[in-house]
Amino acid sequence: MGIALALTLLALPARDSADVLRTGDYSVGLVDPLRIGAKKNLEIVTHPLISTLMLSPNVQARVAFRTSPSEGSGLRITGEYGLSVPTMAMRITSGYLFPSWKTSDNRVGWFVVPSVGVAVSYGAWTARLDSAIGIPLGRNDATPLDTFAPIELIFAPALNGYRHHLGTIVDVPATDWLRVRGALDAWMIGPFDPPKSQLMFAASAGVDVRLSQRFRLALGGILYNSDQRRQIVERGDDGRWKRTNVRSWDVYPTFDVIFTH
Amino acid sequence: MIRRALLVWITVAGCEPLADPIEPDRVEVPVFERAQKIAPDPAPVRLKVMTWNIKYGACRIDFWFDGWGDRVQMTTREVRGNLDAIEALIREVDPDVLFANEVEVNSRRSAYVDMVQDILDHTSLNYGAYFQAWNSRYIASEGVGRIDMGVATFSKYPIVFAERIRQQDQTDLDFLHKIFYLHTVVGRARIKVGAREIGAYVAHVSAYDTDGTKQRQLSHLEQIVAEEKLPFVLGGDFNELPPSAVKIRDFADEHPSLKGTEFEQPPYTPAAMKPFFDKLAPAITLAQIGDTEASQSRFYSHSIRGPHDGGFWTRTLDYLFASGGTWSSSDVLQSPGRLGIKADPNTLSDHAPVVGTWALP
């Protein structure tokens, strides 16, 4: 019991929990967003690279409703409220992810994407429920990408109308310089034409390693299961060959270096 | 280094390959069937054969690589309407054997419609062999997305064996194009027609290479059919002009914006088609084609521009040949009235169907 308490106090703090940063603290990673402890029980989150390089502003306010006297233990509840405008990211990738539409006036439309969610942590365990919807501002000619799950999820609120998410993470300290984490996630995104499964799932595992007092290295992998319109050819019950839809499995490595102040 | 890193990524990133290399060189392929067979003539002495590049069911929608438009994908409703019209013309012609080019079975741009099964379900053709030539999970050019395209042979008579024969790839492609771009295949089928068997070959030769690939593929195709022991028929989009072609460049339907792009039409080499006319029995002979632009224009089978832009057929690229025997009632279906059809093929694809009746040897 004593060892566990000491580990909790000395260890790297957990990520993606309901805890919010203390006022004046901040952290940022190559992939992990910039998090700023703006004031007591309020954390502001943004992806600066997406905001600047992709010209797509995004911000999230995390408001702690219930905190615990000792960080990383007890019950904590935080509300998460976001707003983003993904249009320029979609326009910048025209020619690759989206058409360039050189001879017509078709275009990627303007969207605002509000989101709302709640994170509940108890000890090293966190559950999160969140939802984002895409509100079109005028005409849009872009359609859902039907592609790899991470890309599909990013643009789903704008292109499919909505993205609902339910996830759970266990993030435990193994030593004072190492954390081990595992997560399960499920998403439901808006409809496709022609219809296909709107459900996506992911399982991930990884470690956070303390590199110095300020830096940590995050390594891991994530396995996605989604419907990317893959088909196989097989014999049906009547003996005839037929095409059958099957779900896709994709594994991606995850890597990040995160600075914390 | 970049190439190695990409190969590692391709290997580990997904359980489904990012792109199918379309290997090995020869592989048997499944034969799809109509649910309820329509009985053909049990002892035919001739076969009506049709070859048609159906432009993935796009009819005359101008796609971005044509230069005249910028469409990248069609809606389910558009593809359904287009296929209804394409299949109506197939039903009008009612061929015993149909060679089809640019058939798609699971492509984003054609709303994932399985055109092989669709054609089987909506015509009197009972069997269909699909020879996949392009299978990539995601084509990043213009957001094309997933693509599964190939050539197909359909028949009223049982296809007892079908195999895909790989052709040489272009050598003038960059690393990414080599992985993700279209490959070229020949589809070989053995069809049991009454008491005998015939060979049936469908081809779609490279269009945009600048390194002589098309000429090598045509030569390879010539070798493949030369090895055939059965009487056979060969059809498809050869992407080459007949050896006697009078007009061989500066076609009005080529959009100026394609100059200098990968979709600029390379110079044609009509002499590459001479061996086929010399060694095989063409459905439309060089004598019929004639030696003037006026006579040859009657057999033009391709135009990038459709009728909505005032376009009409500008060159001959599609052919039917047989190993021997004679052809009758052969024509290029350029417009309503040809061979008695009511449909207007110029609204249905950027290629016109070629039809002939082959007297079985």
XYZ file of C-alpha atoms in Angstrom:
622
model
C 0.000 0.000 0.000
C 2.816 2.368 0.945
C 4.806 1.505 -2.178
C 1.773 2.100 -4.369
C 1.138 5.491 -2.771
C 4.797 6.483 -3.202
C 4.737 5.459 -6.859
C 1.601 7.518 -7.419
C 3.178 10.587 -5.864
C 6.580 10.315 -7.541
C 5.606 8.844 -10.899
C 4.981 10.555 -14.182
C 1.405 11.829 -14.155
C -1.151 9.888 -16.195
C -2.258 11.177 -19.575
C -5.775 11.429 -20.951
C -7.301 11.202 -17.486
C -9.955 13.498 -16.003
C -7.236 15.453 -14.207
C -6.622 19.006 -15.382
C -3.305 20.808 -15.194
C -2.624 23.178 -12.326
C -2.745 26.877 -13.081
C 0.387 27.926 -14.968
C 1.434 24.381 -15.903
C 1.514 23.319 -19.522
C 2.576 20.423 -21.712
C 2.999 19.863 -25.420
C 4.136 17.001 -27.619
C 4.909 16.305 -31.221
C 1.488 14.695 -31.480
C 0.005 15.396 -28.074
C -1.769 18.762 -28.047
C -0.731 21.864 -26.172
C -2.394 21.811 -22.753
C -2.418 24.856 -20.561
C -3.594 25.085 -16.976
C -5.448 28.378 -17.477
C -6.894 28.715 -14.015
C -8.038 26.546 -11.193
C -10.003 23.586 -12.585
C -9.753 24.884 -16.161
C -7.432 23.510 -18.818
C -7.261 24.792 -22.404
C -6.228 22.328 -25.121
C -5.285 22.994 -28.737
C -3.280 21.330 -31.506
C -0.911 24.145 -32.509
C 0.466 22.366 -35.594
C -3.031 21.784 -36.959
C -3.962 25.377 -36.141
C -0.916 26.852 -37.872
C 0.235 24.482 -40.622
C -3.260 23.341 -41.549
C -4.884 26.714 -40.771
C -7.581 24.897 -38.844
C -8.255 26.483 -35.476
C -9.242 24.132 -32.707
C -9.666 24.600 -29.005
C -11.062 22.627 -26.112
C -11.902 23.738 -22.609
C -11.682 21.107 -19.881
C -13.541 21.992 -16.740
C -12.996 19.897 -13.635
C -16.287 19.317 -11.828
C -14.913 17.027 -9.201
C -11.298 16.822 -8.206
C -9.327 14.759 -5.765
C -6.959 16.138 -3.147
C -4.180 13.896 -4.455
C -3.725 13.850 -8.231
C -4.242 10.483 -9.834
C -6.362 8.997 -7.087
C -9.996 9.027 -6.059
C -12.915 10.042 -8.264
C -12.474 12.941 -10.704
C -14.988 14.212 -13.242
C -14.215 16.689 -15.991
C -16.368 18.207 -18.707
C -14.748 18.720 -22.131
C -16.071 21.342 -24.591
C -14.429 21.885 -27.946
C -14.777 23.861 -31.143
C -12.854 23.420 -34.378
C -12.982 24.535 -37.996
C -11.483 21.735 -40.162
C -12.187 23.297 -43.557
C -8.715 24.594 -44.350
C -7.111 21.258 -43.424
C -9.433 19.664 -45.952
C -8.704 22.284 -48.573
C -4.936 22.049 -48.063
C -5.104 18.309 -48.713
C -7.144 18.788 -51.895
C -5.469 16.878 -54.703
C -4.643 14.040 -52.301
C -7.491 13.374 -49.887
C -10.014 15.565 -51.656
C -10.497 16.570 -55.294
C -9.020 19.836 -56.508
C -12.021 20.506 -58.747
C -10.113 22.520 -61.305
C -12.855 22.972 -63.866
C -15.990 23.279 -61.742
C -17.002 25.432 -58.807
C -17.231 22.425 -56.491
C -15.469 22.954 -53.189
C -14.873 21.769 -49.678
C -17.404 23.697 -47.629
C -17.013 25.522 -44.357
C -17.840 23.655 -41.181
C -17.700 24.334 -37.495
C -17.410 21.301 -35.275
C -18.545 21.721 -31.674
C -17.904 18.856 -29.314
C -18.898 17.965 -25.803
C -17.748 15.166 -23.538
C -17.153 13.965 -20.062
C -14.148 12.159 -18.590
C -14.449 10.200 -15.392
C -11.342 8.899 -13.619
C -11.076 6.679 -10.622
C -7.541 5.868 -9.604
C -5.642 4.832 -12.733
C -8.808 4.118 -14.685
C -10.525 6.661 -16.964
C -13.672 6.473 -19.043
C -14.572 9.065 -21.629
C -17.769 9.764 -23.543
C -17.749 12.503 -26.132
C -19.573 13.601 -29.212
C -18.818 16.003 -32.074
C -21.104 17.224 -34.818
C -20.314 19.035 -38.040
C -22.373 22.130 -38.761
C -22.107 23.091 -42.446
C -21.953 26.785 -43.252
C -23.174 26.803 -46.827
C -22.467 24.454 -49.692
C -20.085 21.505 -49.483
C -19.158 18.995 -52.204
C -16.663 16.853 -50.289
C -17.774 13.348 -49.363
C -16.616 10.845 -46.731
C -13.207 9.406 -47.521
C -13.885 5.705 -46.932
C -10.311 5.172 -45.876
C -7.990 4.402 -42.993
C -9.692 4.756 -39.622
C -7.582 7.578 -38.113
C -8.140 9.824 -41.140
C -11.803 8.893 -41.334
C -12.276 9.784 -37.655
C -10.653 13.209 -37.983
C -13.017 14.374 -40.707
C -16.089 12.355 -39.695
C -17.990 15.178 -37.947
C -17.714 17.368 -41.050
C -18.142 14.701 -43.717
C -20.437 12.200 -42.007
C -22.303 14.591 -39.738
C -21.246 13.321 -36.362
C -18.758 11.264 -34.356
C -19.660 9.681 -31.010
C -16.946 8.112 -28.904
C -16.781 5.896 -25.857
C -13.391 4.920 -24.490
C -11.617 3.629 -21.471
C -7.979 3.855 -20.430
C -5.949 2.258 -17.703
C -2.708 4.143 -17.118
C -0.646 2.836 -14.231
C 2.823 3.677 -12.913
C 5.229 0.730 -13.093
C 8.188 2.606 -11.600
C 8.789 6.263 -10.956
C 10.113 6.638 -14.534
C 7.746 4.339 -16.429
C 4.005 4.212 -16.971
C 2.127 1.469 -18.755
C -1.173 2.154 -20.450
C -3.845 0.302 -22.337
C -7.022 1.628 -23.929
C -10.151 0.450 -25.685
C -12.186 2.811 -27.850
C -15.353 2.637 -29.888
C -16.743 5.228 -32.260
C -19.934 5.609 -34.163
C -19.770 8.022 -37.065
C -22.433 9.307 -39.417
C -23.815 7.413 -42.423
C -22.142 6.669 -45.751
C -23.490 6.348 -49.263
C -23.647 3.502 -50.118
C -24.201 2.346 -46.535
C -21.514 0.520 -44.592
C -20.752 -0.116 -40.932
C -20.530 3.150 -39.002
C -18.754 1.533 -36.055
C -15.013 1.651 -35.493
C -13.016 0.078 -32.710
C -9.470 0.407 -31.442
C -7.270 -1.236 -28.850
C -3.987 0.375 -27.904
C -1.119 -0.227 -25.544
C 2.008 1.692 -24.780
C 4.530 2.969 -22.295
C 5.549 6.444 -21.188
C 9.215 6.684 -20.261
C 10.664 9.619 -18.319
C 13.578 11.050 -20.308
C 14.280 13.939 -17.947
C 12.404 16.033 -15.442
C 10.548 17.782 -18.290
C 10.466 15.265 -21.120
C 8.789 11.931 -21.547
C 8.840 9.499 -24.451
C 5.586 7.772 -25.382
C 5.799 4.555 -27.397
C 3.138 2.064 -28.314
C 0.812 0.703 -30.913
C -2.830 0.900 -31.835
C -4.986 -1.658 -33.584
C -8.025 -0.386 -35.478
C -10.971 -2.400 -36.673
C -13.173 -0.618 -39.191
C -15.139 -1.113 -42.370
C -13.021 0.196 -45.226
C -15.033 -1.611 -47.896
C -12.603 -4.475 -48.114
C -14.020 -7.477 -49.942
C -13.030 -11.078 -50.323
C -14.221 -13.531 -52.953
C -15.671 -16.748 -51.608
C -18.179 -19.398 -52.549
C -21.723 -18.826 -51.344
C -24.098 -21.449 -49.999
C -25.387 -22.011 -53.541
C -21.872 -22.804 -54.790
C -21.532 -19.590 -56.766
C -18.612 -17.212 -56.242
C -19.581 -13.998 -54.523
C -17.985 -10.911 -53.023
C -18.275 -10.520 -49.271
C -17.573 -7.386 -47.265
C -15.106 -7.848 -44.424
C -13.798 -5.428 -41.822
C -10.235 -4.156 -41.984
C -7.613 -4.511 -39.287
C -4.786 -1.992 -39.236
C -1.890 -1.626 -36.836
C -0.102 1.673 -36.397
C 2.876 2.481 -34.218
C 2.467 5.436 -31.865
C 5.324 7.725 -30.895
C 5.523 11.020 -29.125
C 7.918 13.177 -27.151
C 6.065 15.315 -24.628
C 7.387 18.323 -22.778
C 5.782 19.222 -19.479
C 6.230 22.359 -17.420
C 16.185 4.838 -47.779
C 12.741 6.354 -48.379
C 11.827 3.372 -50.521
C 12.923 0.959 -47.769
C 10.985 2.887 -45.132
C 7.880 2.867 -47.297
C 8.166 -0.870 -47.891
C 8.488 -1.469 -44.148
C 5.433 0.700 -43.550
C 3.463 -1.105 -46.230
C 4.380 -4.416 -44.637
C 3.517 -3.555 -41.045
C 0.749 -0.989 -41.419
C -2.099 -3.145 -42.515
C -3.268 -6.696 -42.769
C -4.692 -5.849 -46.198
C -1.878 -4.714 -48.514
C -2.008 -1.068 -49.502
C -1.812 -2.151 -53.120
C -2.023 -5.512 -54.853
C 0.985 -6.160 -57.120
C -1.282 -8.321 -59.348
C 0.967 -11.345 -59.202
C 1.800 -14.085 -60.136
C 2.200 -13.939 -63.901
C -0.548 -16.519 -64.438
C -3.298 -17.289 -61.961
C -6.695 -18.944 -62.207
C -9.594 -16.638 -61.368
C -13.126 -17.470 -60.230
C -16.028 -17.460 -62.655
C -19.122 -15.607 -61.471
C -22.556 -16.726 -62.540
C -26.044 -15.499 -63.091
C -28.397 -16.870 -60.426
C -30.956 -18.124 -62.947
C -29.312 -19.282 -66.171
C -30.844 -18.397 -69.518
C -30.424 -21.362 -71.837
C -28.490 -20.463 -75.019
C -28.606 -22.258 -78.386
C -27.298 -25.740 -77.474
C -25.422 -26.286 -80.754
C -24.391 -22.928 -82.163
C -22.475 -22.626 -85.409
C -21.680 -18.952 -84.939
C -21.204 -16.613 -82.015
C -22.086 -12.961 -81.730
C -19.108 -11.325 -80.037
C -18.970 -7.817 -78.610
C -16.083 -5.871 -77.116
C -16.708 -2.689 -75.197
C -14.740 -0.446 -72.892
C -17.524 0.640 -70.529
C -15.493 3.356 -68.736
C -16.326 2.012 -65.247
C -19.988 2.836 -65.726
C -19.350 6.561 -65.994
C -21.004 7.031 -69.391
C -20.024 10.538 -70.446
C -19.303 12.046 -67.040
C -16.021 13.903 -67.527
C -13.453 12.789 -65.010
C -10.456 14.851 -63.976
C -7.869 12.931 -66.028
C -9.890 13.521 -69.209
C -9.187 17.238 -68.992
C -12.759 18.179 -69.856
C -14.092 17.859 -66.329
C -13.016 17.350 -62.752
C -15.245 14.600 -61.406
C -13.603 12.059 -59.115
C -16.505 9.904 -58.045
C -20.110 9.156 -58.887
C -23.117 8.734 -56.664
C -24.839 5.385 -56.311
C -27.765 6.801 -58.229
C -25.568 7.962 -61.120
C -23.859 4.590 -61.440
C -27.204 2.798 -61.309
C -28.611 4.991 -64.063
C -25.495 4.615 -66.195
C -25.365 0.839 -65.827
C -29.057 0.575 -66.666
C -28.330 2.327 -69.964
C -25.157 0.312 -70.655
C -26.928 -2.962 -69.918
C -29.858 -1.925 -72.110
C -27.461 -1.669 -75.069
C -25.913 -5.046 -74.203
C -29.414 -6.537 -74.166
C -30.135 -4.930 -77.545
C -27.023 -6.454 -79.089
C -27.511 -9.686 -77.108
C -23.985 -11.045 -77.615
C -22.987 -14.620 -76.908
C -19.616 -13.405 -75.688
C -18.870 -9.956 -74.302
C -15.391 -8.620 -73.653
C -15.551 -5.652 -71.301
C -12.811 -3.221 -70.379
C -12.640 -0.886 -67.367
C -15.007 -2.982 -65.322
C -15.053 -2.098 -61.635
C -16.233 -4.231 -58.755
C -15.438 -2.318 -55.577
C -14.237 1.175 -56.411
C -15.104 4.365 -54.621
C -15.421 6.327 -57.860
C -18.150 3.974 -59.081
C -19.977 3.755 -55.739
C -18.594 0.259 -55.024
C -20.968 -1.386 -57.496
C -19.992 -4.923 -58.522
C -20.344 -4.451 -62.272
C -19.523 -8.073 -63.066
C -22.483 -9.402 -61.101
C -24.613 -6.466 -62.188
C -24.077 -7.197 -65.882
C -24.787 -10.885 -65.261
C -27.980 -10.029 -63.406
C -29.273 -7.612 -66.046
C -28.385 -9.278 -69.355
C -28.732 -12.773 -70.800
C -25.052 -13.515 -70.153
C -24.714 -16.393 -67.712
C -21.013 -16.485 -66.810
C -18.441 -13.795 -66.103
C -14.718 -13.998 -65.426
C -13.154 -10.905 -63.896
C -9.449 -10.282 -64.419
C -8.323 -7.765 -61.844
C -5.698 -5.276 -63.042
C -5.808 -2.543 -60.398
C -6.477 -3.127 -56.741
C -5.378 -0.418 -54.301
C -6.795 0.495 -50.923
C -6.346 4.172 -51.466
C -5.321 6.176 -54.510
C -4.318 9.569 -53.181
C -4.508 11.352 -56.544
C -7.487 13.699 -56.268
C -8.861 11.531 -53.456
C -9.825 8.710 -55.815
C -9.736 6.279 -52.892
C -10.217 2.534 -53.120
C -10.100 1.080 -56.592
C -10.689 -2.408 -57.990
C -10.757 -2.409 -61.776
C -10.037 -4.912 -64.496
C -11.238 -6.550 -67.665
C -13.933 -9.175 -67.925
C -15.209 -11.853 -70.241
C -18.899 -12.673 -70.167
C -20.526 -15.578 -71.926
C -23.891 -17.221 -72.387
C -21.992 -20.518 -72.480
C -20.108 -21.990 -69.516
C -16.657 -20.573 -68.853
C -14.912 -23.748 -67.756
C -11.588 -22.129 -66.919
C -10.327 -18.567 -66.597
C -6.865 -17.262 -65.903
C -5.268 -13.862 -65.606
C -2.027 -13.327 -67.477
C 0.111 -10.472 -66.221
C 1.711 -8.097 -68.705
C 4.820 -6.027 -68.265
C 4.433 -2.785 -66.296
C 5.527 0.594 -67.494
C 9.127 1.405 -66.619
C 8.651 5.167 -66.795
C 6.779 5.426 -63.494
C 8.052 6.789 -60.202
C 8.224 4.642 -57.084
C 4.719 5.438 -55.796
C 3.099 4.976 -59.203
C 4.825 1.622 -59.575
C 3.131 0.459 -56.377
C -0.277 2.056 -56.662
C -0.926 2.523 -60.395
C -2.856 0.373 -62.816
C -1.245 -2.830 -64.063
C -1.998 -4.514 -67.353
C -3.426 -8.010 -67.738
C -4.823 -10.324 -70.375
C -7.808 -12.466 -69.472
C -7.902 -15.940 -70.947
C -11.022 -18.067 -70.737
C -12.015 -21.447 -72.071
C -15.671 -21.484 -73.045
C -17.655 -24.633 -73.703
C -19.804 -23.819 -76.690
C -22.068 -26.769 -77.372
C -19.812 -29.779 -77.841
C -16.605 -27.823 -78.417
C -14.339 -25.510 -76.518
C -13.023 -22.162 -77.647
C -10.492 -19.751 -76.207
C -11.516 -16.200 -75.392
C -9.001 -13.453 -74.744
C -9.716 -9.978 -73.435
C -7.012 -7.318 -73.395
C -6.602 -3.716 -72.397
C -3.200 -2.427 -73.322
C -1.376 0.479 -71.687
C -2.456 3.948 -72.796
C -0.094 6.583 -71.467
C 3.378 5.027 -71.408
C 6.280 6.802 -73.037
C 8.784 3.959 -72.830
C 7.483 1.507 -75.434
C 5.509 -0.538 -72.915
C 2.405 -0.611 -75.101
C 4.383 -1.992 -78.019
C 5.933 -4.650 -75.768
C 2.520 -5.541 -74.366
C 1.064 -5.883 -77.860
C 3.961 -8.107 -78.851
C 3.419 -10.155 -75.672
C -0.277 -10.450 -76.440
C 0.572 -11.667 -79.922
C 2.817 -14.371 -78.388
C 0.151 -15.406 -75.866
C -2.516 -16.019 -78.479
C -0.018 -17.704 -80.798
C 0.366 -20.427 -78.149
C -3.381 -21.089 -77.982
C -4.346 -24.555 -79.183
C -8.092 -23.911 -79.272
C -9.858 -21.799 -81.855
C -10.138 -18.447 -80.172
C -11.526 -14.964 -80.287
C -9.699 -11.918 -78.979
C -11.136 -8.518 -78.151
C -10.486 -5.371 -76.252
C -9.172 -1.856 -76.102
C -5.745 -2.015 -77.717
C -5.085 1.724 -77.288
C -3.517 1.709 -80.742
C -4.599 2.826 -84.199
C -5.004 0.371 -87.084
C -1.889 0.028 -89.260
C -3.500 1.898 -92.127
C -4.672 4.855 -89.999
C -4.556 8.141 -91.886
C -5.024 10.487 -88.961
C -2.555 9.623 -86.234
C -2.111 12.825 -84.202
C -3.674 16.126 -83.119
C -7.044 14.727 -82.185
C -9.537 17.439 -81.378
C -10.830 15.698 -78.275
C -7.516 15.929 -76.423
C -7.763 18.755 -73.937
C -4.881 21.281 -74.116
C -4.490 21.168 -70.335
C -3.250 17.576 -70.565
C -0.091 18.638 -72.413
C 2.897 17.772 -70.301
C 0.879 15.756 -67.780
C 0.930 12.004 -67.245
C -2.346 11.859 -69.187
C -1.029 13.442 -72.383
C -1.570 11.055 -75.267
C 1.830 9.702 -76.408
C 2.369 9.321 -80.168
C 0.557 6.362 -81.655
C 2.513 3.588 -83.378
C -0.031 1.986 -85.751
C 2.533 -0.485 -87.124
C 2.326 -2.306 -83.776
C -1.149 -3.524 -84.774
C -0.002 -4.988 -88.115
C 0.798 -8.505 -86.797
C -2.754 -8.896 -85.517
C -4.229 -8.007 -88.913
C -1.643 -10.169 -90.710
C -1.934 -13.306 -88.576
C -5.513 -13.256 -87.288
C -8.959 -12.795 -88.751
C -10.160 -9.277 -87.901
C -13.872 -8.658 -87.450
C -13.397 -5.454 -89.434
C -10.754 -5.819 -92.103
C -8.292 -3.217 -93.307
C -10.109 -3.311 -96.625
C -13.334 -2.303 -94.873
C -11.546 0.386 -92.918
C -10.205 1.814 -96.162
C -7.431 4.293 -96.675
C -9.137 7.652 -96.413
C -10.121 9.588 -93.322
C -13.753 9.510 -94.455
C -13.852 5.732 -94.784
C -11.896 5.139 -91.602
C -14.070 7.472 -89.560
C -16.936 4.985 -89.899
C -14.985 2.655 -87.640
C -13.659 5.100 -85.076
C -14.347 3.739 -81.617
C -13.030 6.307 -79.159
C -13.489 9.912 -78.245
C -12.631 11.605 -74.962
C -15.275 14.252 -75.616
C -18.883 13.290 -75.436
C -21.894 14.584 -77.326
C -22.682 17.203 -74.676
C -19.462 18.954 -75.790
C -20.156 18.262 -79.468
C -17.766 15.318 -79.455
C -17.941 12.315 -81.778
C -15.654 9.342 -82.338
C -12.140 10.387 -83.418
C -10.040 7.211 -83.718
C -10.121 3.423 -83.749
C -8.703 1.711 -80.659
C -10.994 -1.280 -80.112
C -10.827 -4.518 -82.056
C -12.108 -8.037 -82.440
C -9.968 -10.799 -83.925
C -10.345 -14.540 -84.275
C -7.835 -17.312 -84.826
C -9.525 -18.177 -88.098
C -12.917 -18.614 -89.681
C -15.047 -15.833 -90.988
C -16.836 -12.819 -89.569
C -20.126 -11.348 -90.644
C -22.337 -8.462 -89.513
C -19.347 -6.708 -88.005
C -19.537 -3.056 -87.107
C -18.529 -0.362 -84.673
C -21.705 0.782 -82.938
C -21.118 4.502 -83.217
C -24.703 5.691 -83.197
C -28.347 4.546 -83.239
C -29.207 2.454 -86.263
C -25.870 0.675 -86.551
C -26.740 -3.034 -86.575
C -30.274 -1.867 -85.800
C -29.641 -0.588 -82.281
C -31.828 2.101 -80.754
C -29.474 3.283 -78.004
C -26.886 5.978 -78.638
C -23.488 4.524 -77.673
C -21.888 7.969 -77.805
C -23.747 8.788 -74.593
C -22.749 5.555 -72.848
C -18.931 5.504 -72.771
C -15.851 7.098 -74.286
C -15.537 3.927 -76.378
C -17.970 2.505 -78.884
C -18.739 -1.211 -78.851
C -17.344 -3.380 -81.632
C -19.578 -6.274 -82.619
C -19.173 -9.166 -85.028
C -20.624 -12.580 -85.685
C -17.964 -15.245 -85.820
C -18.593 -18.471 -87.723
C -17.110 -21.167 -85.527
C -14.328 -22.981 -87.390
